[in-house]
Every structure is written in C-alpha cells, then in structure tokens.
Amino acid sequence: MSQKDHKFQVSLSIKRDDGNAQVFYKQDGQRFDNDITIKMKVQTSYKFLLTVRPSQKIKLASLKGEELEMTSEEVNSESTNYAFEWNSNNIPVTKKNRRLSFNLILEIQNKGVLELPLQMKFYHATETNHSSWGKSLNSIEFNCLQKTGNSFIEILSTVYRS
C-alpha cells in the first residue's frame, strides 16, 4: 500500500419502508455467487442507510441501473450518513434454488466507483414465513481501499452483522 492509498469503511443497512421493518439474511454456503443471501419482498419500498467512515461525499448511488433518490445526508467530523429509497416493484419473485445478484454502485467524490455486491432472494409481498427466516440484518460492513491512480475502489472484506 502506497502513502496515498486510502482505506475507509462503508456500512449498509436495509430496512423496509413500512415502519422500518427488519430485513433478514441467511448463509447459503457456496451454492451461489455469494454465500449470503438477503431476503427481500417484491412490490415493497426499502430504505438503504449508508455510513461512510471517515467522512466521504457520495455523488451518486444506483441499484439495478436505477439512480437511488437520496432522502437525507448528515455530515460530521467522523462520518457521513446517507439515506436512499429503492422500490422492488419491477422485480419478479425469485424461483426456488435461484438468487439475484445486484451491485449497489456508489460514486464517491475524489475517490472513484465502489460496487457493493448484494445477493438477494425476492418473495411475494404478503409472504411472512420464509422471508423472515434467518438472522435479522443490522448492517453489512465493507472495508475498502482506494489505490492511487485507480478509479475503482477495492473491497478488502465484508462482514454481515445481526
């Protein structure tokens, strides 16, 4: 790592927008691209809460090719907090033994592009059994490295927190 390389952390939490209801995740082993699946519902609004430490400016956030609408931004000396809205209206229910992989793409001012890989399974909006089985997702922590001269940011490690 050179003197100008820059390490930082992005913490992501996802809540259903109907009263901040919990989202769940489960270990899938190595059956899919990612070994952890986030359980979501179709026809549902979600709030993505991001905390970047140390403080960084996110210029743009997108998921599945759609720019996310920023609903709030809070900056202090240690971190920047963002809230984005996303709706799963155009996502089909995921078939058995299948997963969908989306990248949450963040364009960070003066750093570059960070792609956060998310593996998801979508259930019917009214489904309550399988969609809430597993661990409640408190946050996903991505430890990142922006190397001098690179426009893409590397993810060093990912930790799911219940």
XYZ file of C-alpha atoms in Angstrom:
162
model
C 0.000 0.000 0.000
C 1.462 3.350 -1.015
C 1.391 6.519 1.068
C -1.530 7.889 -0.993
C -3.745 4.782 -0.797
C -6.833 5.397 1.277
C -8.741 2.923 3.474
C -12.314 3.570 4.549
C -15.451 1.713 5.609
C -18.971 1.721 4.208
C -21.699 0.346 6.457
C -25.019 -0.519 4.777
C -28.313 -1.295 6.452
C -31.545 -2.037 4.609
C -34.987 -1.516 6.141
C -38.448 -1.947 4.705
C -40.029 1.477 4.450
C -43.211 0.326 6.224
C -42.237 1.282 9.751
C -38.522 0.371 9.375
C -39.338 -3.353 9.389
C -36.331 -5.669 9.563
C -34.772 -7.371 6.563
C -33.308 -10.860 7.052
C -30.366 -12.782 5.598
C -29.103 -16.342 5.616
C -25.957 -18.350 4.912
C -26.282 -20.200 1.622
C -22.931 -21.940 1.600
C -21.206 -21.997 -1.761
C -24.257 -22.867 -3.888
C -24.398 -19.373 -5.416
C -22.073 -16.492 -6.348
C -22.174 -15.139 -2.798
C -22.503 -17.327 0.306
C -25.011 -14.949 1.971
C -28.491 -14.071 0.685
C -30.537 -11.037 1.688
C -34.281 -11.739 1.825
C -36.483 -9.079 0.255
C -40.099 -8.723 -0.895
C -41.469 -7.661 -4.277
C -43.731 -4.595 -4.536
C -42.033 -3.117 -1.464
C -40.242 0.150 -0.708
C -36.870 -0.039 1.000
C -34.604 2.458 2.692
C -30.851 1.976 2.245
C -28.889 3.625 5.058
C -25.187 4.183 4.386
C -22.494 5.350 6.789
C -19.057 6.161 5.387
C -16.080 6.414 7.779
C -14.078 8.595 7.596
C -16.445 11.113 6.069
C -16.754 10.925 2.246
C -19.125 12.573 -0.234
C -21.286 10.174 -2.282
C -22.118 11.874 -5.581
C -24.371 9.133 -6.950
C -25.888 5.833 -5.838
C -27.625 3.320 -8.110
C -29.046 -0.187 -7.882
C -30.035 -2.363 -10.822
C -29.333 0.538 -13.187
C -31.690 2.902 -11.344
C -30.390 6.008 -9.633
C -31.441 5.993 -5.988
C -33.210 9.019 -4.588
C -31.275 10.479 -1.662
C -33.650 11.401 1.171
C -31.111 12.685 3.675
C -27.448 13.409 4.252
C -25.751 14.067 7.580
C -22.074 15.012 7.809
C -19.924 15.167 10.918
C -16.175 15.034 11.523
C -16.049 11.222 11.731
C -18.622 10.017 9.185
C -21.225 10.829 6.580
C -24.686 9.234 6.774
C -26.957 8.873 3.768
C -30.470 7.533 3.270
C -31.657 6.343 -0.149
C -35.005 4.942 -1.263
C -35.486 1.987 -3.619
C -38.629 0.132 -4.682
C -38.776 -3.531 -5.755
C -41.860 -3.035 -7.975
C -40.228 -4.338 -11.170
C -38.537 -7.353 -9.592
C -40.108 -10.812 -10.090
C -40.462 -13.347 -7.283
C -37.246 -15.421 -7.238
C -37.740 -19.070 -8.194
C -36.685 -21.874 -5.882
C -32.919 -22.531 -5.857
C -32.206 -19.197 -7.582
C -30.713 -15.907 -6.425
C -30.403 -12.449 -7.972
C -27.138 -10.528 -7.808
C -27.206 -6.734 -7.845
C -24.402 -4.271 -7.311
C -25.102 -1.174 -5.268
C -22.916 1.298 -7.151
C -21.571 4.335 -5.330
C -19.685 7.145 -6.990
C -17.544 8.695 -4.264
C -16.202 12.198 -4.814
C -12.428 12.324 -5.399
C -12.147 8.543 -4.825
C -13.884 6.662 -7.652
C -16.538 3.989 -8.085
C -17.381 1.389 -5.443
C -19.518 -1.623 -6.376
C -21.084 -3.360 -3.366
C -22.213 -6.879 -4.369
C -25.600 -7.919 -2.955
C -27.181 -11.343 -3.442
C -30.938 -11.328 -2.932
C -33.971 -13.546 -2.993
C -37.356 -11.896 -3.534
C -40.570 -13.237 -2.026
C -44.223 -12.296 -2.562
C -45.115 -9.073 -0.740
C -47.542 -10.959 1.531
C -45.193 -13.873 2.327
C -44.257 -13.907 6.027
C -42.687 -17.314 6.723
C -39.608 -17.797 4.508
C -38.880 -14.082 4.072
C -38.291 -13.655 7.809
C -36.379 -16.880 8.388
C -32.683 -16.402 9.182
C -30.870 -13.612 11.005
C -32.087 -10.028 11.125
C -29.779 -7.802 9.118
C -28.413 -4.969 11.211
C -25.712 -3.933 8.733
C -23.145 -5.047 6.180
C -19.680 -3.571 6.680
C -17.456 -3.192 3.627
C -13.812 -2.384 4.357
C -12.496 -0.606 1.272
C -9.243 0.538 -0.297
C -8.858 3.260 -2.893
C -5.463 2.895 -4.539
C -3.732 5.909 -6.009
C -4.417 6.207 -9.722
C -7.327 3.713 -9.741
C -10.881 4.836 -10.416
C -12.384 1.657 -8.955
C -12.360 1.034 -5.218
C -11.400 -2.417 -3.924
C -13.349 -4.244 -1.209
C -10.909 -5.783 1.281
C -13.511 -7.562 3.449
C -17.256 -7.839 4.015
C -18.924 -8.551 7.381
C -22.657 -9.149 7.939
C -23.886 -8.036 11.367
C -27.092 -9.228 13.075
